[in-house]
Amino acid sequence: RKGIIMTDVATAENLSRSYWPKGWAARVLTGLSGILAVIVALKAAAYEPSGDVLFANQDHIFRMLAFIALTVWTTFAIGVRRRGAAAMITLGFAIFVDMILVPLKHEGMSTITSANLGIVIAYCSMHLYWLGLVQKRISK
């Protein structure tokens, strides 16, 4: 297999989704993980530190972590090969949250920056995960 470009292997051969169940269980788990991810992201958008703040920009860190989780769950739900689409779906949700829900709270500073950073970190991580899957496929 010398001389084969990694993207040729990735597009020519189907990568298995062995990490995800099949059939009815897949639908249930996809729905539940989607609902859970949306609840986590909404809760992070509504997060207001109570009492003493442990560190600066604590609310933005929590939002970033929530959108990392949402992007990873979305990627695993629709497939690692569609990680770009998963990032765009999450970005659309983040924009909705920032444009509709956050202004209702009259929050001064925009939270879209921390959400976008979380989405980018998750997208890059999923890209590295996919690269590892492809390298395993090449080495076989």
C-alpha atoms as a PDB file:
ATOM      1  CA  ARG A   1       0.000   0.000   0.000  1.00  0.00           C
ATOM      2  CA  LYS A   2       2.895   2.349  -0.494  1.00  0.00           C
ATOM      3  CA  GLY A   3       2.125   5.611  -2.168  1.00  0.00           C
ATOM      4  CA  ILE A   4      -1.529   5.723  -1.177  1.00  0.00           C
ATOM      5  CA  ILE A   5      -2.686   9.051   0.161  1.00  0.00           C
ATOM      6  CA  MET A   6      -4.554   8.855   3.444  1.00  0.00           C
ATOM      7  CA  THR A   7      -7.613  10.666   2.106  1.00  0.00           C
ATOM      8  CA  ASP A   8      -7.879   8.144  -0.739  1.00  0.00           C
ATOM      9  CA  VAL A   9      -8.124   5.345   1.794  1.00  0.00           C
ATOM     10  CA  ALA A  10     -10.660   7.256   3.868  1.00  0.00           C
ATOM     11  CA  THR A  11     -12.951   7.895   0.910  1.00  0.00           C
ATOM     12  CA  ALA A  12     -12.419   4.542  -0.815  1.00  0.00           C
ATOM     13  CA  GLU A  13     -13.105   2.369   2.221  1.00  0.00           C
ATOM     14  CA  ASN A  14     -15.930   2.783   4.662  1.00  0.00           C
ATOM     15  CA  LEU A  15     -14.868   3.368   8.227  1.00  0.00           C
ATOM     16  CA  SER A  16     -16.957   1.287  10.576  1.00  0.00           C
ATOM     17  CA  ARG A  17     -18.931   2.884  13.356  1.00  0.00           C
ATOM     18  CA  SER A  18     -18.278   0.017  15.738  1.00  0.00           C
ATOM     19  CA  TYR A  19     -18.406   2.391  18.691  1.00  0.00           C
ATOM     20  CA  TRP A  20     -22.113   3.042  18.156  1.00  0.00           C
ATOM     21  CA  PRO A  21     -24.954   0.490  18.506  1.00  0.00           C
ATOM     22  CA  LYS A  22     -27.089  -0.500  15.545  1.00  0.00           C
ATOM     23  CA  GLY A  23     -30.831  -0.475  14.869  1.00  0.00           C
ATOM     24  CA  TRP A  24     -33.420   0.629  17.394  1.00  0.00           C
ATOM     25  CA  ALA A  25     -30.825   1.106  20.149  1.00  0.00           C
ATOM     26  CA  ALA A  26     -28.928   3.524  17.897  1.00  0.00           C
ATOM     27  CA  ARG A  27     -32.024   5.685  17.437  1.00  0.00           C
ATOM     28  CA  VAL A  28     -32.750   5.750  21.158  1.00  0.00           C
ATOM     29  CA  LEU A  29     -29.152   6.524  22.132  1.00  0.00           C
ATOM     30  CA  THR A  30     -28.819   9.177  19.435  1.00  0.00           C
ATOM     31  CA  GLY A  31     -31.982  10.876  20.651  1.00  0.00           C
ATOM     32  CA  LEU A  32     -31.044  10.654  24.313  1.00  0.00           C
ATOM     33  CA  SER A  33     -27.513  11.921  23.752  1.00  0.00           C
ATOM     34  CA  GLY A  34     -28.863  14.769  21.650  1.00  0.00           C
ATOM     35  CA  ILE A  35     -31.374  15.738  24.312  1.00  0.00           C
ATOM     36  CA  LEU A  36     -28.726  15.489  27.014  1.00  0.00           C
ATOM     37  CA  ALA A  37     -26.257  17.573  25.010  1.00  0.00           C
ATOM     38  CA  VAL A  38     -28.854  20.279  24.349  1.00  0.00           C
ATOM     39  CA  ILE A  39     -29.817  20.382  28.036  1.00  0.00           C
ATOM     40  CA  VAL A  40     -26.158  20.696  29.040  1.00  0.00           C
ATOM     41  CA  ALA A  41     -25.588  23.501  26.540  1.00  0.00           C
ATOM     42  CA  LEU A  42     -28.726  25.354  27.614  1.00  0.00           C
ATOM     43  CA  LYS A  43     -27.785  24.964  31.273  1.00  0.00           C
ATOM     44  CA  ALA A  44     -24.308  26.303  30.487  1.00  0.00           C
ATOM     45  CA  ALA A  45     -25.846  29.286  28.701  1.00  0.00           C
ATOM     46  CA  ALA A  46     -27.989  29.980  31.760  1.00  0.00           C
ATOM     47  CA  TYR A  47     -25.065  29.478  34.152  1.00  0.00           C
ATOM     48  CA  GLU A  48     -24.469  32.266  36.626  1.00  0.00           C
ATOM     49  CA  PRO A  49     -21.813  31.690  39.280  1.00  0.00           C
ATOM     50  CA  SER A  50     -23.299  31.853  42.738  1.00  0.00           C
ATOM     51  CA  GLY A  51     -21.269  33.068  45.649  1.00  0.00           C
ATOM     52  CA  ASP A  52     -17.525  33.256  45.268  1.00  0.00           C
ATOM     53  CA  VAL A  53     -16.084  32.825  41.798  1.00  0.00           C
ATOM     54  CA  LEU A  54     -13.245  30.303  41.861  1.00  0.00           C
ATOM     55  CA  PHE A  55     -11.378  31.771  38.890  1.00  0.00           C
ATOM     56  CA  ALA A  56     -11.732  34.515  36.299  1.00  0.00           C
ATOM     57  CA  ASN A  57     -14.150  33.921  33.408  1.00  0.00           C
ATOM     58  CA  GLN A  58     -15.551  30.835  35.096  1.00  0.00           C
ATOM     59  CA  ASP A  59     -18.838  31.103  33.188  1.00  0.00           C
ATOM     60  CA  HIS A  60     -17.040  31.167  29.842  1.00  0.00           C
ATOM     61  CA  ILE A  61     -14.989  28.081  30.765  1.00  0.00           C
ATOM     62  CA  PHE A  62     -18.182  26.171  31.574  1.00  0.00           C
ATOM     63  CA  ARG A  63     -19.800  27.272  28.309  1.00  0.00           C
ATOM     64  CA  MET A  64     -16.710  26.211  26.366  1.00  0.00           C
ATOM     65  CA  LEU A  65     -16.745  22.760  28.019  1.00  0.00           C
ATOM     66  CA  ALA A  66     -20.475  22.360  27.355  1.00  0.00           C
ATOM     67  CA  PHE A  67     -20.073  23.123  23.658  1.00  0.00           C
ATOM     68  CA  ILE A  68     -17.066  20.787  23.430  1.00  0.00           C
ATOM     69  CA  ALA A  69     -19.301  18.033  24.799  1.00  0.00           C
ATOM     70  CA  LEU A  70     -22.175  18.970  22.471  1.00  0.00           C
ATOM     71  CA  THR A  71     -19.896  18.896  19.411  1.00  0.00           C
ATOM     72  CA  VAL A  72     -18.350  15.549  20.356  1.00  0.00           C
ATOM     73  CA  TRP A  73     -21.768  13.980  21.020  1.00  0.00           C
ATOM     74  CA  THR A  74     -23.124  15.339  17.747  1.00  0.00           C
ATOM     75  CA  THR A  75     -20.086  14.008  15.879  1.00  0.00           C
ATOM     76  CA  PHE A  76     -20.462  10.515  17.314  1.00  0.00           C
ATOM     77  CA  ALA A  77     -24.205  10.584  16.666  1.00  0.00           C
ATOM     78  CA  ILE A  78     -23.938  11.422  12.944  1.00  0.00           C
ATOM     79  CA  GLY A  79     -20.540   9.835  12.284  1.00  0.00           C
ATOM     80  CA  VAL A  80     -16.918  10.822  12.596  1.00  0.00           C
ATOM     81  CA  ARG A  81     -16.620  11.294   8.836  1.00  0.00           C
ATOM     82  CA  ARG A  82     -19.236  14.057   9.140  1.00  0.00           C
ATOM     83  CA  ARG A  83     -17.422  15.954  11.877  1.00  0.00           C
ATOM     84  CA  GLY A  84     -17.587  19.183   9.854  1.00  0.00           C
ATOM     85  CA  ALA A  85     -21.368  18.944   9.636  1.00  0.00           C
ATOM     86  CA  ALA A  86     -21.522  18.200  13.357  1.00  0.00           C
ATOM     87  CA  ALA A  87     -19.482  21.325  14.084  1.00  0.00           C
ATOM     88  CA  MET A  88     -21.768  23.403  11.853  1.00  0.00           C
ATOM     89  CA  ILE A  89     -24.903  22.018  13.550  1.00  0.00           C
ATOM     90  CA  THR A  90     -23.436  22.889  16.943  1.00  0.00           C
ATOM     91  CA  LEU A  91     -22.395  26.327  15.706  1.00  0.00           C
ATOM     92  CA  GLY A  92     -25.952  26.959  14.538  1.00  0.00           C
ATOM     93  CA  PHE A  93     -27.237  25.976  17.963  1.00  0.00           C
ATOM     94  CA  ALA A  94     -24.626  28.198  19.642  1.00  0.00           C
ATOM     95  CA  ILE A  95     -25.666  31.172  17.510  1.00  0.00           C
ATOM     96  CA  PHE A  96     -29.314  30.509  18.376  1.00  0.00           C
ATOM     97  CA  VAL A  97     -28.452  30.404  22.068  1.00  0.00           C
ATOM     98  CA  ASP A  98     -26.372  33.583  21.856  1.00  0.00           C
ATOM     99  CA  MET A  99     -28.827  35.550  19.705  1.00  0.00           C
ATOM    100  CA  ILE A 100     -32.101  34.479  21.361  1.00  0.00           C
ATOM    101  CA  LEU A 101     -31.591  33.066  24.859  1.00  0.00           C
ATOM    102  CA  VAL A 102     -28.643  35.065  26.234  1.00  0.00           C
ATOM    103  CA  PRO A 103     -30.132  38.505  25.376  1.00  0.00           C
ATOM    104  CA  LEU A 104     -33.251  37.497  27.310  1.00  0.00           C
ATOM    105  CA  LYS A 105     -31.082  37.316  30.424  1.00  0.00           C
ATOM    106  CA  HIS A 106     -29.692  40.803  29.698  1.00  0.00           C
ATOM    107  CA  GLU A 107     -26.160  39.503  29.984  1.00  0.00           C
ATOM    108  CA  GLY A 108     -23.604  42.104  29.054  1.00  0.00           C
ATOM    109  CA  MET A 109     -20.762  40.125  27.504  1.00  0.00           C
ATOM    110  CA  SER A 110     -21.397  37.871  24.535  1.00  0.00           C
ATOM    111  CA  THR A 111     -20.896  34.158  25.078  1.00  0.00           C
ATOM    112  CA  ILE A 112     -20.520  33.173  21.421  1.00  0.00           C
ATOM    113  CA  THR A 113     -16.727  33.444  21.672  1.00  0.00           C
ATOM    114  CA  SER A 114     -16.452  30.778  24.357  1.00  0.00           C
ATOM    115  CA  ALA A 115     -18.941  28.543  22.517  1.00  0.00           C
ATOM    116  CA  ASN A 116     -16.998  28.921  19.253  1.00  0.00           C
ATOM    117  CA  LEU A 117     -13.724  28.093  20.978  1.00  0.00           C
ATOM    118  CA  GLY A 118     -15.300  24.940  22.397  1.00  0.00           C
ATOM    119  CA  ILE A 119     -16.608  23.932  18.964  1.00  0.00           C
ATOM    120  CA  VAL A 120     -13.207  24.470  17.333  1.00  0.00           C
ATOM    121  CA  ILE A 121     -11.405  22.467  20.034  1.00  0.00           C
ATOM    122  CA  ALA A 122     -13.877  19.596  19.660  1.00  0.00           C
ATOM    123  CA  TYR A 123     -13.673  19.698  15.845  1.00  0.00           C
ATOM    124  CA  CYS A 124      -9.874  19.521  15.942  1.00  0.00           C
ATOM    125  CA  SER A 125     -10.026  16.683  18.469  1.00  0.00           C
ATOM    126  CA  MET A 126     -12.480  14.748  16.322  1.00  0.00           C
ATOM    127  CA  HIS A 127     -10.248  15.326  13.299  1.00  0.00           C
ATOM    128  CA  LEU A 128      -7.306  13.820  15.196  1.00  0.00           C
ATOM    129  CA  TYR A 129      -9.512  10.904  16.288  1.00  0.00           C
ATOM    130  CA  TRP A 130     -10.521  10.310  12.650  1.00  0.00           C
ATOM    131  CA  LEU A 131      -6.872  10.509  11.605  1.00  0.00           C
ATOM    132  CA  GLY A 132      -6.074   7.770  14.127  1.00  0.00           C
ATOM    133  CA  LEU A 133      -8.861   5.595  12.671  1.00  0.00           C
ATOM    134  CA  VAL A 134      -7.512   6.068   9.166  1.00  0.00           C
ATOM    135  CA  GLN A 135      -3.947   5.297  10.223  1.00  0.00           C
ATOM    136  CA  LYS A 136      -5.138   2.046  11.835  1.00  0.00           C
ATOM    137  CA  ARG A 137      -6.901   1.190   8.571  1.00  0.00           C
ATOM    138  CA  ILE A 138      -3.743   1.886   6.538  1.00  0.00           C
ATOM    139  CA  SER A 139      -1.491  -0.162   8.804  1.00  0.00           C
ATOM    140  CA  LYS A 140      -3.701  -3.283   8.406  1.00  0.00           C
END
